């Protein structure tokens, strides 16, 4: 059989189900690939080889016993290190959780295990998912397999790079302001942010509770849909989880793959075209993709979302506010790092020192901003105002979706930038998520799918849909994929 | 430290008007915690009733307990509040060593129940206490300081944290400011907490034990000049008995008056009440108070109690204590004054249960308000804690009614019951206290008494029946009180051939 690491998840599952290859062989192939390339890519923070092989053996045993296997049984998956994994280190990319082995599995990891997927390990990320380049990981950056001198996007750069480097066919990400879609775009892979509440946050180390959304990462739209179906759905342990079944995203991806978009109305957001920072190459690749979609029968119209220009500032008040509260529990008392506990220092001093050495600069910056924005006397001017903007942005979406079925845009304003080129300027870094953030404020689903290259680097196209219309976005994404194909990175 | 000379209380209330306010925390008696499925039972090995949620582990999420919400709505309804049709939980951000998430999930500007009232009776007068709000939150854990002499943090070598209690549902009931109570302010405060406790107990939402901390009070007090603006208030935290509520108000009134008399100003601060001395000392000043950075809890969906559900709960409310007491008073045929003494003794439920166990209301009242109240007072404990149960009292009275015990013997048996020696029957048998009704033995004793007192016997034979008492007394003495006095009297008269 050909190189098992080059197969899609759909193909691997089919081979395993047919008995043409064992889950153990598939797993070994990926562990070997990780061993061969991850030193250069640094997609993984922790590889759980023993756990993966055990899971693979279980799948093989079940198959041998004649059991019916799920659609992704035996398929390896890499999990962003922000989801708890029972007994397996979970750091959220931070020193403050170094060495912590959670006593419980997140709901998503539980579902992945139940579905017979094979968890390879935990992928690198910006600390507490705060960042757009994976350079803020306390354990060093991840490198983009397309060009190892460039960033893989963030915060889920590890998950995206693992896919692009063929270390895993599937990965889990989380998207707070674009952390699934943006890395997907700059690594030439597919990343979907489901409807907020469509995937469980139980066991997701919280950054910004009202925005965080776990979702699938894959190399094809169908694979992403399959993973979405397995990981999604109502979870009674998450109060914000929507008590409805996941829309049939797999069927939608298959329907889209036929390449017919007749009757589908696609909206171009006028305000995005005027936003600063869009690279000509990105714009050109996007325009070509729009042409391709039109050829498939879709109608493209321009719509206005006048409040989108306030999305970035609103996001940078809401997300830090919530994070300042969510991260208060990291005090060195019950888990993770404890610094300076010499028996002489007071509780406050130990807590201060722990946070000083445990949190990185970007995390501290956001905690400070959020603490300020929530403090009495400033709440109304900052947090309260940002929540109002959020409402207006949601109304923009609602109004737009009365005119069109989905909105489309480039996923990012620019292709993968060189490592270190934006770390000195937080604002430049924040611009990487310019096109992805409005969706998080609204709560609807969005997907990034490769749409071409600019100067040899991948460009992503984003499809945004109304809440709980995740299926619709998969249909459009799969149609685009059928027209422009998948991207293959240069050999590592 | 300067010693403040406190003015006399009468003098204080003649010159100042107090305004009080009470914040009461009640631990709900739900089976599981507020935001997870851990059990809520009191006690238990430290950190055995915990899970990722109540430990605040990274990634864990709260899910609100419907039973706790229901209990809170019932409390709100019993306190005549409006129930919000839509409200939210908020995060109250502050550091506390035993608070797992370093924020508490509470309610802030959107409480579940608002704007109600509770009528309480003080010296026969009704006082209506306004209720500002009733809201739901979660309790914290408990810190244990080891290695010091006092168990306090000072001098301790280690501090351990027990999270068993972290996440237990806690209801906070806040009154509106209560002006106009004058000299009765301390009594009003106590009467309010007493009435509130009775209401909560009748609802069955909590075991309302102040000594175990399932009901605790913060007492706000301020003084102002007659007709003047309200004064600065202080908040005396965690007062944990009814008596202390009363004492805390009184002592804060005296202290504040002394400060004001001396030309000083009252600082807005929290104060601690000391059971031993009955006074308060300064805690944290509000001027340096934490900024709680409240904001809507994003991990929980808003709370929207269905109107039909609320009405269903309203319809199912039990008879509230005040109504219940009125009904009992009528059933028992008590005057207002008699009922008041029953109430003051905290004996309503005990009498009710004793009656349910078979005694007449009069008999039940006699024992609880007499012998048992005296003992409770002597020991400075609640009547219910005196050691006798309603079943004991009912049984005791039955033995009296059956003629097996007389009053004096019954008191002896009760002494044994209180000492924990067993049931009245067991004690009667064990101590050999049963009335001697063996006529043969009694006749011998009577004849002996007659023989020993010939002069008295003659008087009786002459028709001075009243003189029989002396002979009865002699017989009682001889039988160590175990004879039935009425039987003895009949025997004396019949042996002397006189009609009774």
Tab-separated table of N, CA and C in Angstrom, chain A residues 147-264:
chain	number	residue	atom	x	y	z
A	147	UNK	N	6.949	26.447	4.391
A	147	UNK	CA	8.194	27.230	4.440
A	147	UNK	C	8.553	27.346	5.922
A	148	UNK	N	9.577	26.598	6.301
A	148	UNK	CA	9.875	26.478	7.738
A	148	UNK	C	10.345	27.784	8.379
A	149	UNK	N	10.529	28.813	7.575
A	149	UNK	CA	10.906	30.101	8.173
A	149	UNK	C	9.662	30.937	8.486
A	150	UNK	N	8.500	30.374	8.151
A	150	UNK	CA	7.259	31.132	8.330
A	150	UNK	C	6.356	30.522	9.400
A	151	UNK	N	5.432	31.357	9.870
A	151	UNK	CA	4.513	30.927	10.917
A	151	UNK	C	3.426	30.012	10.323
A	152	UNK	N	2.879	29.110	11.120
A	152	UNK	CA	1.810	28.209	10.661
A	152	UNK	C	0.424	28.761	10.998
A	153	UNK	N	0.363	30.034	11.379
A	153	UNK	CA	-0.913	30.591	11.857
A	153	UNK	C	-1.084	30.292	13.334
A	154	UNK	N	-2.107	30.909	13.892
A	154	UNK	CA	-2.318	30.683	15.322
A	154	UNK	C	-3.766	30.914	15.681
A	155	UNK	N	-4.196	30.521	16.829
A	155	UNK	CA	-3.368	29.866	17.823
A	155	UNK	C	-3.179	28.377	17.571
A	156	UNK	N	-3.956	27.824	16.644
A	156	UNK	CA	-3.887	26.384	16.429
A	156	UNK	C	-2.845	25.982	15.395
A	157	UNK	N	-1.693	26.638	15.400
A	157	UNK	CA	-0.656	26.336	14.406
A	157	UNK	C	-0.179	24.903	14.472
A	158	UNK	N	-0.148	24.334	15.656
A	158	UNK	CA	0.307	22.948	15.799
A	158	UNK	C	-0.610	21.980	15.073
A	159	UNK	N	-1.907	22.151	15.243
A	159	UNK	CA	-2.868	21.249	14.604
A	159	UNK	C	-2.802	21.376	13.081
A	160	UNK	N	-2.739	22.627	12.594
A	160	UNK	CA	-2.696	22.852	11.143
A	160	UNK	C	-1.394	22.321	10.542
A	161	UNK	N	-0.276	22.570	11.239
A	161	UNK	CA	1.013	22.112	10.730
A	161	UNK	C	1.094	20.592	10.719
A	162	UNK	N	0.495	19.945	11.724
A	162	UNK	CA	0.509	18.481	11.769
A	162	UNK	C	-0.165	17.900	10.527
A	163	UNK	N	-1.231	18.575	10.071
A	163	UNK	CA	-1.934	18.119	8.863
A	163	UNK	C	-1.074	18.350	7.626
A	164	UNK	N	-0.524	19.570	7.513
A	164	UNK	CA	0.258	19.930	6.326
A	164	UNK	C	1.559	19.131	6.242
A	165	UNK	N	2.053	18.684	7.396
A	165	UNK	CA	3.290	17.899	7.397
A	165	UNK	C	3.001	16.400	7.332
A	166	UNK	N	1.735	16.034	7.112
A	166	UNK	CA	1.317	14.625	7.027
A	166	UNK	C	1.643	13.835	8.292
A	167	UNK	N	1.644	14.519	9.400
A	167	UNK	CA	1.855	13.825	10.683
A	167	UNK	C	0.552	13.264	11.222
A	168	UNK	N	-0.560	13.823	10.748
A	168	UNK	CA	-1.892	13.351	11.151
A	168	UNK	C	-2.870	13.710	10.042
A	169	UNK	N	-3.852	12.854	9.802
A	169	UNK	CA	-4.855	13.175	8.775
A	169	UNK	C	-5.970	14.067	9.316
A	170	UNK	N	-6.125	14.074	10.635
A	170	UNK	CA	-7.177	14.870	11.268
A	170	UNK	C	-6.600	15.553	12.505
A	171	UNK	N	-7.154	16.706	12.830
A	171	UNK	CA	-6.743	17.372	14.065
A	171	UNK	C	-7.914	18.142	14.631
A	172	UNK	N	-7.818	18.394	15.938
A	172	UNK	CA	-8.836	19.206	16.607
A	172	UNK	C	-8.236	20.581	16.888
A	173	UNK	N	-9.039	21.602	16.629
A	173	UNK	CA	-8.621	22.958	16.965
A	173	UNK	C	-9.676	23.625	17.814
A	174	UNK	N	-9.381	24.833	18.255
A	174	UNK	CA	-10.411	25.656	18.887
A	174	UNK	C	-10.291	27.047	18.297
A	175	UNK	N	-11.437	27.674	18.133
A	175	UNK	CA	-11.490	28.933	17.402
A	175	UNK	C	-12.192	29.977	18.265
A	176	UNK	N	-11.425	30.959	18.736
A	176	UNK	CA	-11.983	32.020	19.575
A	176	UNK	C	-12.145	33.305	18.768
A	177	UNK	N	-11.156	33.529	17.865
A	177	UNK	CA	-11.239	34.683	16.975
A	177	UNK	C	-10.746	34.321	15.576
A	178	UNK	N	-10.578	33.027	15.347
A	178	UNK	CA	-10.098	32.569	14.043
A	178	UNK	C	-9.017	31.511	14.147
A	179	UNK	N	-8.818	30.973	15.333
A	179	UNK	CA	-7.678	30.076	15.583
A	179	UNK	C	-7.739	28.711	14.924
A	180	UNK	N	-8.864	28.382	14.293
A	180	UNK	CA	-8.909	27.181	13.447
A	180	UNK	C	-8.743	27.598	11.986
A	181	UNK	N	-9.510	28.616	11.577
A	181	UNK	CA	-9.573	29.004	10.164
A	181	UNK	C	-8.287	29.658	9.683
A	182	UNK	N	-7.723	30.509	10.499
A	182	UNK	CA	-6.534	31.255	10.078
A	182	UNK	C	-5.323	30.336	9.891
A	183	UNK	N	-5.036	29.422	10.828
A	183	UNK	CA	-3.954	28.464	10.569
A	183	UNK	C	-4.272	27.560	9.376
A	184	UNK	N	-5.574	27.208	9.223
A	184	UNK	CA	-5.964	26.404	8.065
A	184	UNK	C	-5.591	27.119	6.784
A	185	UNK	N	-5.905	28.409	6.716
A	185	UNK	CA	-5.643	29.187	5.506
A	185	UNK	C	-4.152	29.237	5.177
A	186	UNK	N	-3.321	29.507	6.190
A	186	UNK	CA	-1.895	29.715	5.884
A	186	UNK	C	-1.114	28.410	5.755
A	187	UNK	N	-1.762	27.255	6.055
A	187	UNK	CA	-1.083	25.970	5.851
A	187	UNK	C	-1.725	25.173	4.719
A	188	UNK	N	-2.722	25.780	4.039
A	188	UNK	CA	-3.356	25.096	2.910
A	188	UNK	C	-4.217	23.917	3.338
A	189	UNK	N	-4.775	23.975	4.540
A	189	UNK	CA	-5.644	22.895	5.012
A	189	UNK	C	-7.048	23.443	5.265
A	190	UNK	N	-7.946	22.547	5.676
A	190	UNK	CA	-9.335	22.932	5.910
A	190	UNK	C	-9.567	23.065	7.410
A	191	UNK	N	-10.188	24.159	7.831
A	191	UNK	CA	-10.499	24.321	9.258
A	191	UNK	C	-11.882	24.902	9.416
A	192	UNK	N	-12.692	24.272	10.235
A	192	UNK	CA	-14.069	24.752	10.408
A	192	UNK	C	-14.346	25.144	11.853
A	193	UNK	N	-14.940	26.318	12.007
A	193	UNK	CA	-15.468	26.727	13.313
A	193	UNK	C	-16.961	26.432	13.282
A	194	UNK	N	-17.423	25.452	14.056
A	194	UNK	CA	-18.867	25.153	14.062
A	194	UNK	C	-19.664	26.293	14.706
A	195	UNK	N	-20.966	26.201	14.639
A	195	UNK	CA	-21.834	27.117	15.378
A	195	UNK	C	-21.442	27.062	16.846
A	196	UNK	N	-21.359	28.237	17.493
A	196	UNK	CA	-21.074	28.260	18.934
A	196	UNK	C	-22.164	27.472	19.650
A	197	UNK	N	-21.740	26.533	20.493
A	197	UNK	CA	-22.723	25.688	21.178
A	197	UNK	C	-23.006	24.396	20.431
A	198	UNK	N	-22.474	24.284	19.225
A	198	UNK	CA	-22.668	23.063	18.442
A	198	UNK	C	-21.639	22.002	18.800
A	199	UNK	N	-20.530	22.449	19.400
A	199	UNK	CA	-19.518	21.510	19.896
A	199	UNK	C	-19.264	21.855	21.363
A	200	UNK	N	-19.038	20.838	22.151
A	200	UNK	CA	-18.939	21.042	23.610
A	200	UNK	C	-17.631	21.715	24.016
A	201	UNK	N	-17.728	22.602	24.977
A	201	UNK	CA	-16.532	23.225	25.556
A	201	UNK	C	-16.101	22.526	26.833
A	202	UNK	N	-16.824	21.472	27.245
A	202	UNK	CA	-16.444	20.826	28.500
A	202	UNK	C	-15.062	20.185	28.348
A	203	UNK	N	-14.143	20.635	29.165
A	203	UNK	CA	-12.764	20.142	29.072
A	203	UNK	C	-11.875	21.001	28.199
A	204	UNK	N	-12.420	22.071	27.671
A	204	UNK	CA	-11.608	23.025	26.909
A	204	UNK	C	-11.092	24.081	27.895
A	205	UNK	N	-9.786	24.171	28.053
A	205	UNK	CA	-9.212	25.158	28.974
A	205	UNK	C	-9.600	26.539	28.443
A	206	UNK	N	-10.432	27.234	29.219
A	206	UNK	CA	-11.116	28.410	28.690
A	206	UNK	C	-10.186	29.592	28.444
A	207	UNK	N	-10.376	30.229	27.296
A	207	UNK	CA	-9.749	31.521	27.015
A	207	UNK	C	-10.877	32.541	27.166
A	208	UNK	N	-11.813	32.530	26.227
A	208	UNK	CA	-12.950	33.436	26.296
A	208	UNK	C	-14.227	32.622	26.104
A	209	UNK	N	-14.908	32.356	27.210
A	209	UNK	CA	-16.008	31.392	27.227
A	209	UNK	C	-17.098	31.648	26.204
A	210	UNK	N	-17.403	32.916	25.964
A	210	UNK	CA	-18.536	33.193	25.070
A	210	UNK	C	-18.131	33.127	23.600
A	211	UNK	N	-16.843	32.889	23.342
A	211	UNK	CA	-16.358	32.849	21.962
A	211	UNK	C	-15.735	31.508	21.590
A	212	UNK	N	-15.067	30.856	22.538
A	212	UNK	CA	-14.334	29.607	22.271
A	212	UNK	C	-15.228	28.563	21.598
A	213	UNK	N	-14.763	28.024	20.491
A	213	UNK	CA	-15.525	26.993	19.794
A	213	UNK	C	-14.585	25.922	19.260
A	214	UNK	N	-14.660	24.708	19.770
A	214	UNK	CA	-13.834	23.639	19.219
A	214	UNK	C	-14.352	23.237	17.837
A	215	UNK	N	-13.436	22.807	16.978
A	215	UNK	CA	-13.861	22.408	15.650
A	215	UNK	C	-12.844	21.518	14.979
A	216	UNK	N	-13.212	21.004	13.787
A	216	UNK	CA	-12.366	20.049	13.081
A	216	UNK	C	-11.337	20.715	12.167
A	217	UNK	N	-10.170	20.073	12.031
A	217	UNK	CA	-9.142	20.468	11.076
A	217	UNK	C	-8.824	19.228	10.255
A	218	UNK	N	-8.689	19.411	8.935
A	218	UNK	CA	-8.438	18.258	8.068
A	218	UNK	C	-7.796	18.725	6.779
A	219	UNK	N	-7.466	17.776	5.907
A	219	UNK	CA	-6.904	18.190	4.615
A	219	UNK	C	-7.976	18.247	3.530
A	220	UNK	N	-9.159	17.681	3.822
A	220	UNK	CA	-10.252	17.796	2.855
A	220	UNK	C	-11.535	18.208	3.586
A	221	UNK	N	-12.455	18.760	2.830
A	221	UNK	CA	-13.717	19.227	3.396
A	221	UNK	C	-14.527	18.047	3.936
A	222	UNK	N	-14.538	16.936	3.209
A	222	UNK	CA	-15.305	15.773	3.659
A	222	UNK	C	-14.744	15.236	4.986
A	223	UNK	N	-13.407	15.174	5.058
A	223	UNK	CA	-12.797	14.710	6.311
A	223	UNK	C	-13.199	15.617	7.484
A	224	UNK	N	-13.178	16.921	7.215
A	224	UNK	CA	-13.555	17.867	8.269
A	224	UNK	C	-15.001	17.628	8.707
A	225	UNK	N	-15.865	17.384	7.726
A	225	UNK	CA	-17.282	17.159	8.035
A	225	UNK	C	-17.464	15.885	8.860
A	226	UNK	N	-16.724	14.844	8.494
A	226	UNK	CA	-16.824	13.583	9.243
A	226	UNK	C	-16.395	13.792	10.704
A	227	UNK	N	-15.298	14.528	10.854
A	227	UNK	CA	-14.802	14.787	12.206
A	227	UNK	C	-15.794	15.659	12.986
A	228	UNK	N	-16.337	16.643	12.289
A	228	UNK	CA	-17.337	17.543	12.889
A	228	UNK	C	-18.521	16.716	13.425
A	229	UNK	N	-18.980	15.773	12.627
A	229	UNK	CA	-20.141	14.960	13.017
A	229	UNK	C	-19.831	14.110	14.246
A	230	UNK	N	-18.586	13.625	14.327
A	230	UNK	CA	-18.216	12.777	15.461
A	230	UNK	C	-18.041	13.594	16.740
A	231	UNK	N	-17.436	14.764	16.631
A	231	UNK	CA	-17.126	15.556	17.827
A	231	UNK	C	-18.284	16.414	18.313
A	232	UNK	N	-19.229	16.712	17.413
A	232	UNK	CA	-20.268	17.694	17.742
A	232	UNK	C	-21.473	17.094	18.440
A	233	UNK	N	-22.445	17.971	18.690
A	233	UNK	CA	-23.710	17.546	19.287
A	233	UNK	C	-23.845	17.953	20.735
A	234	UNK	N	-25.058	17.882	21.216
A	234	UNK	CA	-25.385	18.398	22.552
A	234	UNK	C	-24.616	17.685	23.666
A	235	UNK	N	-24.158	18.481	24.628
A	235	UNK	CA	-23.471	17.943	25.805
A	235	UNK	C	-24.105	18.550	27.056
A	236	UNK	N	-24.791	17.733	27.855
A	236	UNK	CA	-25.447	18.284	29.060
A	236	UNK	C	-24.460	18.881	30.068
A	237	UNK	N	-23.170	18.590	29.919
A	237	UNK	CA	-22.197	19.156	30.867
A	237	UNK	C	-21.775	20.573	30.499
A	238	UNK	N	-22.217	21.023	29.303
A	238	UNK	CA	-21.926	22.391	28.874
A	238	UNK	C	-23.262	23.106	28.732
A	239	UNK	N	-23.511	24.049	29.659
A	239	UNK	CA	-24.793	24.746	29.685
A	239	UNK	C	-25.075	25.508	28.395
A	240	UNK	N	-24.017	25.940	27.695
A	240	UNK	CA	-24.215	26.725	26.473
A	240	UNK	C	-24.309	25.840	25.226
A	241	UNK	N	-24.248	24.535	25.429
A	241	UNK	CA	-24.350	23.608	24.307
A	241	UNK	C	-25.797	23.576	23.799
A	242	UNK	N	-25.941	23.595	22.478
A	242	UNK	CA	-27.288	23.655	21.891
A	242	UNK	C	-27.936	22.271	21.881
A	243	UNK	N	-29.131	22.148	22.486
A	243	UNK	CA	-29.756	20.822	22.565
A	243	UNK	C	-30.421	20.403	21.259
A	244	UNK	N	-29.642	20.373	20.200
A	244	UNK	CA	-30.158	19.941	18.894
A	244	UNK	C	-29.084	19.110	18.221
A	245	UNK	N	-29.483	18.219	17.331
A	245	UNK	CA	-28.459	17.435	16.634
A	245	UNK	C	-27.646	18.309	15.676
A	246	UNK	N	-26.436	17.860	15.367
A	246	UNK	CA	-25.598	18.554	14.392
A	246	UNK	C	-26.278	18.432	13.022
A	247	UNK	N	-26.348	19.538	12.271
A	247	UNK	CA	-26.893	19.418	10.910
A	247	UNK	C	-26.095	18.367	10.131
A	248	UNK	N	-26.689	17.789	9.117
A	248	UNK	CA	-26.002	16.709	8.403
A	248	UNK	C	-24.887	17.260	7.515
A	249	UNK	N	-23.762	17.547	8.160
A	249	UNK	CA	-22.645	18.179	7.460
A	249	UNK	C	-21.963	17.218	6.483
A	250	UNK	N	-22.005	15.930	6.791
A	250	UNK	CA	-21.355	14.952	5.914
A	250	UNK	C	-22.105	14.867	4.576
A	251	UNK	N	-23.412	14.788	4.672
A	251	UNK	CA	-24.222	14.745	3.444
A	251	UNK	C	-24.023	16.029	2.645
A	252	UNK	N	-23.926	17.159	3.374
A	252	UNK	CA	-23.751	18.442	2.694
A	252	UNK	C	-22.402	18.488	1.974
A	253	UNK	N	-21.357	17.953	2.622
A	253	UNK	CA	-20.035	17.941	1.983
A	253	UNK	C	-20.054	17.056	0.740
A	254	UNK	N	-20.733	15.931	0.815
A	254	UNK	CA	-20.817	15.034	-0.351
A	254	UNK	C	-21.611	15.703	-1.481
A	255	UNK	N	-22.685	16.410	-1.095
A	255	UNK	CA	-23.500	17.089	-2.119
A	255	UNK	C	-22.676	18.185	-2.790
A	256	UNK	N	-21.920	18.939	-1.977
A	256	UNK	CA	-21.101	20.011	-2.539
A	256	UNK	C	-20.026	19.490	-3.476
A	257	UNK	N	-19.535	18.296	-3.176
A	257	UNK	CA	-18.449	17.731	-3.980
A	257	UNK	C	-18.874	17.425	-5.409
A	258	UNK	N	-20.168	17.413	-5.675
A	258	UNK	CA	-20.634	17.197	-7.042
A	258	UNK	C	-20.410	18.436	-7.897
A	259	UNK	N	-20.094	19.544	-7.221
A	259	UNK	CA	-19.727	20.754	-7.957
A	259	UNK	C	-20.895	21.568	-8.467
A	260	UNK	N	-22.051	21.358	-7.908
A	260	UNK	CA	-23.215	22.131	-8.357
A	260	UNK	C	-23.667	23.096	-7.268
A	261	UNK	N	-23.620	24.401	-7.571
A	261	UNK	CA	-24.073	25.407	-6.608
A	261	UNK	C	-25.234	26.230	-7.164
A	262	UNK	N	-25.965	25.641	-8.098
A	262	UNK	CA	-27.070	26.350	-8.715
A	262	UNK	C	-28.065	26.833	-7.656
A	263	UNK	N	-28.416	28.104	-7.741
A	263	UNK	CA	-29.410	28.661	-6.824
A	263	UNK	C	-28.813	29.173	-5.529
A	264	UNK	N	-27.527	28.930	-5.294
A	264	UNK	CA	-26.889	29.388	-4.048
A	264	UNK	C	-26.464	30.841	-4.204
